[in-house]
Coordinates of C-alpha atoms and ligand atoms in Angstrom, one line a residue:
V1 CA -18.5 4.4 18.6
K2 CA -16.2 6.4 17.2
P3 CA -17.6 9.9 15.6
D4 CA -19.6 10.1 19.3
S5 CA -16.2 9.9 20.9
A6 CA -14.6 12.2 18.2
A7 CA -17.7 13.9 18.7
E8 CA -17.3 14.6 22.7
I9 CA -13.9 15.9 22.1
V10 CA -15.7 18.6 19.9
A11 CA -18.4 18.9 22.8
K12 CA -15.7 19.3 25.3
L13 CA -13.6 22.0 23.7
R14 CA -17.1 23.5 23.8
D15 CA -18.1 23.8 27.1
H16 CA -14.7 25.3 28.1
G17 CA -15.4 27.9 24.9
H18 CA -13.3 27.2 22.2
E19 CA -14.7 26.5 19.1
A20 CA -14.3 22.5 17.4
Y21 CA -15.4 20.9 14.5
F22 CA -14.4 18.3 12.3
V23 CA -12.5 18.8 9.9
G24 CA -11.3 17.5 6.3
G25 CA -11.1 13.7 5.0
C26 CA -13.8 12.7 7.7
V27 CA -16.1 15.4 7.0
R28 CA -15.8 14.6 3.4
D29 CA -16.3 10.9 3.6
M30 CA -20.0 11.7 6.0
V31 CA -20.9 13.3 3.2
L32 CA -20.0 10.8 0.5
G33 CA -21.8 8.1 3.1
I34 CA -18.5 6.1 3.8
E35 CA -16.9 5.4 7.1
P36 CA -13.7 7.6 8.0
A37 CA -11.0 6.1 9.0
D38 CA -10.5 8.7 11.2
Y39 CA -11.5 12.8 12.2
D40 CA -9.2 14.5 12.6
I41 CA -10.3 17.5 14.8
A42 CA -9.9 21.7 14.7
T43 CA -10.2 24.4 17.4
D44 CA -9.0 28.1 18.4
A45 CA -7.3 25.3 21.4
L46 CA -4.0 25.9 22.0
P47 CA -1.6 23.3 22.4
E48 CA -1.2 23.7 25.6
Q49 CA -4.6 24.5 26.2
V50 CA -5.6 21.6 24.5
I51 CA -3.2 19.3 26.7
R52 CA -4.2 20.9 30.2
L53 CA -7.9 20.2 29.1
F54 CA -7.9 16.6 28.5
A55 CA -6.1 13.2 30.2
R56 CA -4.3 11.5 27.8
T57 CA -2.5 13.3 25.3
E58 CA 0.6 13.4 23.4
P59 CA 2.4 16.4 21.6
V60 CA 3.0 14.6 18.1
G61 CA 4.0 18.6 16.8
A62 CA 3.0 20.9 18.9
K63 CA 4.5 22.7 16.7
F64 CA 1.7 23.1 14.1
G65 CA -0.7 22.9 16.6
V66 CA -1.0 19.1 16.6
V67 CA -1.7 17.7 20.3
L68 CA -2.7 14.1 19.9
V69 CA -5.5 13.1 22.2
I70 CA -6.1 9.8 23.5
H71 CA -9.8 9.3 24.1
R72 CA -11.3 5.6 25.2
G73 CA -8.6 4.4 23.4
H74 CA -8.1 6.1 20.4
P75 CA -6.1 8.6 19.3
Y76 CA -7.5 11.8 17.4
E77 CA -5.3 14.5 16.4
V78 CA -6.3 17.4 17.6
A79 CA -5.3 20.8 15.7
T80 CA -5.1 24.4 16.8
F81 CA -5.9 26.5 13.5
R82 CA -3.8 28.1 11.5
S83 CA -2.7 29.1 7.8
D84 CA 1.3 27.8 6.8
E85 CA 4.0 30.1 6.7
A86 CA 5.7 30.5 3.4
Y87 CA 6.9 26.8 1.8
V88 CA 11.4 26.6 0.9
D89 CA 11.5 23.2 0.3
G90 CA 8.4 22.5 -2.1
R91 CA 7.0 20.3 1.2
R92 CA 6.9 22.2 4.2
P93 CA 5.7 25.1 5.6
T94 CA 8.6 27.4 7.3
G95 CA 6.5 27.8 10.5
V96 CA 2.6 28.3 11.2
V97 CA 0.3 31.8 12.7
F98 CA -2.1 30.0 14.8
T99 CA -5.2 31.8 13.1
N100 CA -9.5 31.3 12.8
A101 CA -11.4 28.5 10.9
R102 CA -11.2 30.2 7.7
Q103 CA -7.6 30.3 7.2
D104 CA -7.1 27.8 9.1
V105 CA -9.4 25.6 5.4
L106 CA -7.8 27.9 3.3
R107 CA -4.6 26.6 3.7
R108 CA -5.8 22.9 2.6
D109 CA -5.5 21.6 -0.6
F110 CA -8.2 20.5 -2.2
T111 CA -11.9 21.7 -1.8
I112 CA -13.5 18.8 -1.5
N113 CA -10.9 18.0 1.6
G114 CA -12.0 21.8 3.8
L115 CA -15.8 21.7 5.4
L116 CA -15.4 21.2 8.6
Y117 CA -18.4 19.6 10.6
D118 CA -20.3 20.9 13.9
P119 CA -20.7 18.0 15.1
V120 CA -23.2 19.6 18.3
T121 CA -25.8 21.0 15.6
R122 CA -24.8 18.7 12.7
E123 CA -23.8 21.4 10.4
I124 CA -21.7 22.0 8.1
L125 CA -19.1 24.9 7.2
D126 CA -18.7 25.3 3.2
Y127 CA -15.6 28.3 3.3
V128 CA -14.8 26.6 0.1
D129 CA -17.3 25.4 -1.7
G130 CA -16.1 22.0 -1.2
Q131 CA -19.5 20.2 -0.5
A132 CA -20.8 21.4 -4.4
D133 CA -17.7 20.5 -5.9
I134 CA -18.2 16.6 -4.2
R135 CA -21.7 16.5 -5.9
A136 CA -19.9 17.7 -8.8
R137 CA -17.0 15.1 -8.0
V138 CA -14.6 17.1 -8.8
V139 CA -11.3 17.6 -7.2
R140 CA -10.0 21.6 -6.8
A141 CA -7.6 23.1 -5.5
I142 CA -8.1 25.7 -2.6
G143 CA -7.3 29.2 -4.1
D144 CA -4.5 29.5 -6.8
P145 CA -3.7 25.8 -8.2
L146 CA 0.2 27.0 -9.4
K147 CA 0.6 28.1 -5.4
R148 CA -0.7 25.6 -4.4
F149 CA 1.0 23.1 -5.9
E150 CA 4.3 24.8 -5.7
E151 CA 3.9 25.1 -2.1
D152 CA 3.8 21.0 -1.5
K153 CA 4.2 19.2 -4.0
L154 CA 2.7 15.9 -2.5
R155 CA -0.4 17.4 -2.7
I156 CA 0.0 16.4 -7.3
L157 CA 0.4 12.7 -6.5
R158 CA -2.5 13.4 -3.8
G159 CA -5.2 14.7 -6.2
V160 CA -4.2 12.3 -8.7
R161 CA -5.3 9.9 -5.9
F162 CA -8.8 11.2 -4.2
G163 CA -9.2 12.0 -8.6
A164 CA -8.8 8.6 -8.5
R165 CA -11.0 6.5 -5.0
L166 CA -13.7 8.4 -5.7
G167 CA -13.9 8.4 -9.2
Y168 CA -13.6 12.5 -10.0
T169 CA -13.0 14.3 -12.9
I170 CA -9.6 17.0 -11.9
E171 CA -11.2 20.6 -12.3
P172 CA -9.3 22.0 -15.3
A173 CA -7.2 24.8 -13.9
T174 CA -5.7 22.2 -10.8
W175 CA -4.8 19.3 -14.0
T176 CA -3.0 22.3 -15.7
A177 CA -1.4 23.1 -12.9
M178 CA -0.3 19.5 -12.4
L179 CA 1.3 19.3 -15.2
E180 CA 2.8 22.1 -15.0
M181 CA 4.7 21.4 -11.8
A182 CA 4.8 17.4 -12.2
P183 CA 8.8 17.2 -13.3
S184 CA 8.6 18.8 -9.5
I185 CA 7.3 15.9 -7.6
H186 CA 11.1 14.4 -6.7
Q187 CA 10.8 17.7 -4.2
V188 CA 8.8 15.3 -1.9
S189 CA 10.7 12.4 -0.2
R190 CA 10.6 8.7 -1.9
E191 CA 9.3 7.2 0.8
R192 CA 5.8 10.0 0.3
I193 CA 6.0 9.2 -3.2
R194 CA 6.0 5.4 -2.3
S195 CA 3.1 5.2 0.2
E196 CA 0.8 7.4 -2.9
I197 CA 1.8 5.3 -5.4
V198 CA 0.6 2.2 -3.1
R199 CA -2.6 3.9 -1.7
I200 CA -3.5 4.9 -5.4
L201 CA -2.5 1.6 -6.3
T202 CA -4.6 -0.4 -3.3
E203 CA -7.6 2.5 -2.5
G204 CA -10.0 2.0 -5.8
D205 CA -10.1 2.1 -9.7
P206 CA -6.0 1.8 -9.9
A207 CA -6.4 1.4 -13.2
R208 CA -7.9 5.4 -13.8
G209 CA -5.0 6.3 -11.4
L210 CA -2.3 4.9 -13.2
Q211 CA -4.0 6.1 -16.1
L212 CA -3.7 9.7 -14.5
L213 CA 0.2 9.7 -13.0
E214 CA 0.0 8.5 -17.2
E215 CA -1.4 12.3 -18.7
S216 CA -0.4 14.5 -16.1
A217 CA 3.5 12.9 -17.3
L218 CA 3.9 12.0 -13.6
L219 CA 4.3 8.4 -14.1
R220 CA 7.6 9.0 -16.2
E221 CA 8.5 11.4 -13.5
I222 CA 7.8 8.3 -10.7
L223 CA 8.3 4.9 -12.8
P224 CA 10.3 6.0 -15.9
E225 CA 10.3 1.8 -16.4
L226 CA 6.9 1.4 -16.7
D227 CA 5.4 1.1 -19.9
Y228 CA 1.5 1.5 -19.0
T229 CA 0.1 -0.5 -21.6
E230 CA -3.4 -1.6 -22.1
H231 CA -2.6 -5.4 -21.0
L232 CA -1.8 -3.4 -17.4
K233 CA -3.9 -1.3 -17.3
R234 CA -6.9 -4.6 -17.6
C235 CA -5.1 -6.3 -15.2
L236 CA -5.0 -2.9 -12.7
K237 CA -8.6 -3.0 -12.7
L238 CA -9.0 -6.8 -11.9
M239 CA -7.2 -6.6 -9.0
K240 CA -8.9 -6.6 -5.9
P241 CA -9.2 -3.5 -3.8
G242 CA -7.9 -3.5 -0.5
S243 CA -4.7 -5.6 -1.5
A244 CA -1.2 -5.6 -0.2
P245 CA 1.2 -3.4 -1.0
D246 CA 3.9 -5.9 -1.9
F247 CA 1.2 -7.4 -4.6
A248 CA -0.9 -4.3 -6.1
M249 CA 3.5 -3.8 -7.0
A250 CA 3.7 -6.5 -8.7
V251 CA 0.2 -6.7 -10.6
L252 CA 1.9 -3.4 -11.6
L253 CA 5.5 -4.0 -12.2
H254 CA 5.6 -7.6 -13.1
E255 CA 5.8 -6.8 -17.2
V256 CA 8.9 -5.3 -16.4
P257 CA 12.3 -6.8 -16.4
P258 CA 13.0 -8.5 -13.0
A259 CA 16.6 -6.0 -12.9
Q260 CA 15.1 -3.3 -13.2
I261 CA 11.8 -4.1 -11.0
V262 CA 14.9 -4.0 -8.3
E263 CA 15.6 -0.9 -9.7
V264 CA 12.4 0.3 -8.8
L265 CA 12.0 -1.2 -5.5
E266 CA 15.0 0.5 -4.2
R267 CA 14.9 4.0 -5.2
L268 CA 11.3 3.7 -3.9
K269 CA 12.9 2.3 -0.9
F270 CA 10.2 -1.1 -0.2
S271 CA 11.9 -3.3 2.2
N272 CA 14.0 -5.8 1.4
A273 CA 11.1 -8.9 2.4
E274 CA 8.1 -6.5 -0.4
S275 CA 11.3 -5.8 -3.2
H276 CA 12.1 -10.4 -2.7
H277 CA 8.5 -10.9 -2.5
I278 CA 7.3 -8.5 -5.8
V279 CA 10.8 -9.9 -7.9
E280 CA 9.9 -13.7 -7.0
L281 CA 5.8 -13.0 -8.2
A282 CA 7.3 -11.7 -11.4
Q283 CA 10.1 -14.3 -11.7
S284 CA 7.2 -16.8 -11.2
L285 CA 4.3 -16.3 -13.6
P286 CA 6.7 -17.8 -16.5
L287 CA 6.3 -20.9 -14.7
F288 CA 2.8 -21.7 -14.8
P289 CA 1.9 -23.5 -18.3
E290 CA 5.2 -25.4 -17.1
M291 CA 3.6 -27.1 -13.9
E292 CA 1.1 -29.7 -16.2
N293 CA 4.9 -30.9 -17.3
M294 CA 6.8 -30.4 -13.7
S295 CA 7.4 -32.9 -11.5
I296 CA 5.2 -33.5 -8.0
S297 CA 8.3 -32.8 -6.1
A298 CA 8.7 -29.5 -8.2
I299 CA 5.1 -28.6 -7.7
K300 CA 5.3 -28.8 -4.1
R301 CA 8.4 -26.7 -3.6
F302 CA 7.2 -24.4 -6.1
F303 CA 4.4 -23.7 -3.8
R304 CA 6.9 -23.1 -0.7
L305 CA 7.5 -19.5 -2.5
N306 CA 6.3 -17.1 0.3
R307 CA 2.6 -16.5 0.0
F308 CA 1.4 -18.9 -3.2
E309 CA -1.6 -17.2 -2.9
D310 CA -0.7 -13.7 -4.4
H311 CA 1.6 -15.6 -7.1
L312 CA -1.9 -17.3 -7.8
E313 CA -4.0 -14.7 -8.1
L314 CA -1.9 -12.5 -9.8
E315 CA -1.5 -15.9 -12.4
R316 CA -5.6 -15.6 -12.2
I317 CA -4.9 -11.5 -12.5
H318 CA -2.4 -12.4 -15.6
A319 CA -4.4 -14.5 -17.8
I320 CA -7.5 -12.8 -17.5
A321 CA -5.7 -9.3 -19.2
G322 CA -3.8 -11.7 -21.6
D323 CA -5.8 -15.0 -23.7
G324 CA -7.9 -15.9 -21.1
N325 CA -6.6 -19.4 -21.0
L326 CA -7.6 -20.0 -17.2
R327 CA -5.9 -23.9 -17.7
A328 CA -2.2 -23.1 -16.1
Y329 CA -4.1 -20.9 -13.4
S330 CA -6.9 -24.0 -12.7
F331 CA -4.8 -27.0 -12.3
A332 CA -2.3 -25.0 -10.4
S333 CA -5.3 -23.7 -7.8
A334 CA -6.1 -27.3 -7.8
K335 CA -3.0 -28.5 -7.6
F336 CA -2.9 -25.6 -4.4
R337 CA -5.9 -26.6 -2.6
G338 CA -5.5 -30.6 -3.0
L339 CA -2.6 -30.3 -0.7
S340 CA -1.8 -29.7 2.8
P341 CA 2.2 -27.0 4.5
S342 CA 2.6 -30.4 5.9
D343 CA 2.2 -31.9 2.1
I344 CA 4.2 -28.8 0.7
A345 CA 7.1 -29.1 2.8
P346 CA 6.7 -32.6 5.5
P347 CA 9.8 -32.2 8.2
S348 CA 12.4 -33.9 7.6
L349 CA 13.2 -37.7 7.1
I350 CA 17.3 -37.5 7.9
S351 CA 19.3 -35.0 8.1
G352 CA 23.3 -34.6 8.3
D353 CA 24.5 -36.1 11.2
D354 CA 21.9 -39.1 10.4
L355 CA 24.9 -39.3 6.9
I356 CA 27.8 -39.0 9.9
A357 CA 25.8 -41.4 12.2
E358 CA 26.4 -43.6 8.5
G359 CA 29.8 -42.6 8.0
Y360 CA 29.7 -40.5 5.3
P361 CA 32.3 -38.0 5.5
P362 CA 31.2 -34.1 5.9
G363 CA 31.2 -32.4 2.4
P364 CA 29.6 -31.0 -0.5
R365 CA 27.9 -34.6 -1.7
F366 CA 25.6 -34.2 1.6
K367 CA 23.4 -31.3 -0.4
E368 CA 22.8 -34.0 -2.6
I369 CA 21.7 -36.8 -1.0
L370 CA 19.2 -34.7 1.2
M371 CA 17.5 -33.5 -1.6
R372 CA 17.4 -36.4 -3.6
V373 CA 15.8 -38.1 -0.3
E374 CA 13.9 -34.9 -0.3
N375 CA 12.3 -35.2 -3.7
E376 CA 12.0 -39.0 -3.8
Q377 CA 10.0 -37.8 0.1
L378 CA 7.8 -35.6 -1.8
E379 CA 6.9 -38.0 -4.5
G380 CA 5.4 -39.9 -2.1
K381 CA 8.0 -42.6 -2.4
L382 CA 9.7 -42.2 1.1
Q383 CA 8.0 -42.8 3.9
S384 CA 9.7 -43.5 7.3
R385 CA 13.4 -42.7 8.6
Q386 CA 14.8 -46.2 8.0
E387 CA 13.4 -45.9 4.6
A388 CA 15.4 -42.6 3.8
L389 CA 18.1 -44.4 5.0
D390 CA 17.4 -47.6 3.4
F391 CA 17.6 -45.8 -0.2
V392 CA 20.8 -43.5 1.1
R393 CA 22.7 -47.3 1.6
L394 CA 21.5 -48.1 -2.0
F395 CA 22.2 -45.2 -4.2
F396 CA 24.6 -43.7 -2.7
P397 CA 26.9 -46.8 -2.4
L398 CA 30.0 -46.0 0.9
D399 CA 32.5 -47.7 -1.2
A400 CA 31.3 -45.5 -4.3
G401 CA 34.0 -42.8 -3.0
S402 CA 33.5 -39.0 -2.3
Ligands
ATP1 P1 -7.8 9.5 3.9 O1 -9.1 9.4 3.5 O2 -7.3 9.1 2.6 O3 -6.8 10.3 5.5 P2 -7.7 13.1 4.2 O4 -8.1 13.6 3.2 O5 -8.4 12.9 5.6 O6 -7.7 11.2 3.6 P3 -5.1 12.8 6.1 O7 -4.0 12.6 4.8 O8 -5.6 12.1 6.6 O9 -6.2 13.2 4.5 O10 -4.9 14.6 5.8 C1 -6.0 15.4 6.6 C2 -6.5 16.4 6.5 O11 -5.8 17.2 6.1 C3 -6.9 16.6 4.6 O12 -8.6 16.4 4.4 C4 -6.2 18.6 4.2 O13 -8.1 19.0 4.6 C5 -5.3 18.4 5.1 N1 -4.5 17.7 4.5 C6 -3.7 17.3 4.5 N2 -2.2 16.7 3.5 C7 -1.9 18.1 3.0 C8 -1.4 18.5 2.6 N3 -0.5 18.4 1.9 N4 -1.6 20.0 2.1 C9 -3.0 20.7 2.0 N5 -3.6 20.2 2.8 C10 -4.1 18.7 3.2
MG2 MG1 -7.4 11.1 7.2

């Protein structure tokens, strides 16, 4: 459905006398036989012409020639052929000039991302020998690599990402330029760096991605806290593609001391919720070998950690990548599967109000009493409110003070 409706946009532009093509990643993916995540369209129509032609549009970047066309419920980026003017901040062009298809392709980052496809004639337009590089499995900058990375340092990380995800080698001159520009990566915003790291970790072959980051010296720029060990490499190889960003970061950072993990995550602008989950994952790893000696109440409390499946999965990965001993993992996962959410976190039998009604003066002791009651409940020794109240009267007699 999606390629067809994207093709309808192209056909309509054609019918009105314009040139229009699919462009960029979607053409690369089509050539590779991968279903593209989205279809971008390039045209000689100016933004105002695109806006006039389609019923639903949003001028997301009309200044840069980009209009969002909403067609059959899907948004498509329709961008006017352009070439970028000077780059001053190492990231964004100061302006654009509307040009032709060939110029539009030449401003793009890599030859594999520089293909145009005509869905009407089903022909590929290849001004940059992108098809040859796809065949040769090579990531090659379009034009002078050093200039292209100088213009926009984000392209260095994108190069690593495509190399890792597709399993391509980096063409030597492109690689040399990446090495040379790596120390300038800080001109890219931390949010963009975060997003690229996460994509490198989750879109395919993160071990190779990290290898490229290390060899290009990007790693010591963006994650100086990280020691990319053989253990870590094995862990990344075991991580399933499409993992959640915070889980992937936990796999990457689980050997870094927690205080430094927090620093890394703050610097890269991860949310507090993500940061919390990642630190919790790293910190709970040493608890797994202890589990066989834990009380059932302690185990249930352990299982209450947010997204406990992630904790299990990290333990599995860590164990296989380590000494291969899955005993703690098997014990934990069998236990976890054997318990329902209400086993792990049953509704409380009694509350502070019950203690007040029993005549206990509110105070710090409440917490201790309720905790003891909950322990007994989790151990299966208390089943009802009445049993809980009897337990409190027996073990925390009122006249015993406080
Ligand atoms: P993905 O499959 O990850 O979306 P993509 O190639 O589609 O990969 P996008 O970020 O969606 O990448 O960008 C679409 C196209 O825009 C790219 O294929 C490339 O032609 C061009 N492009 C994107 N970012 C840059 C950049 N920083 N410099 C030059 N060209 C870029
Ligand atoms: Mg894309």
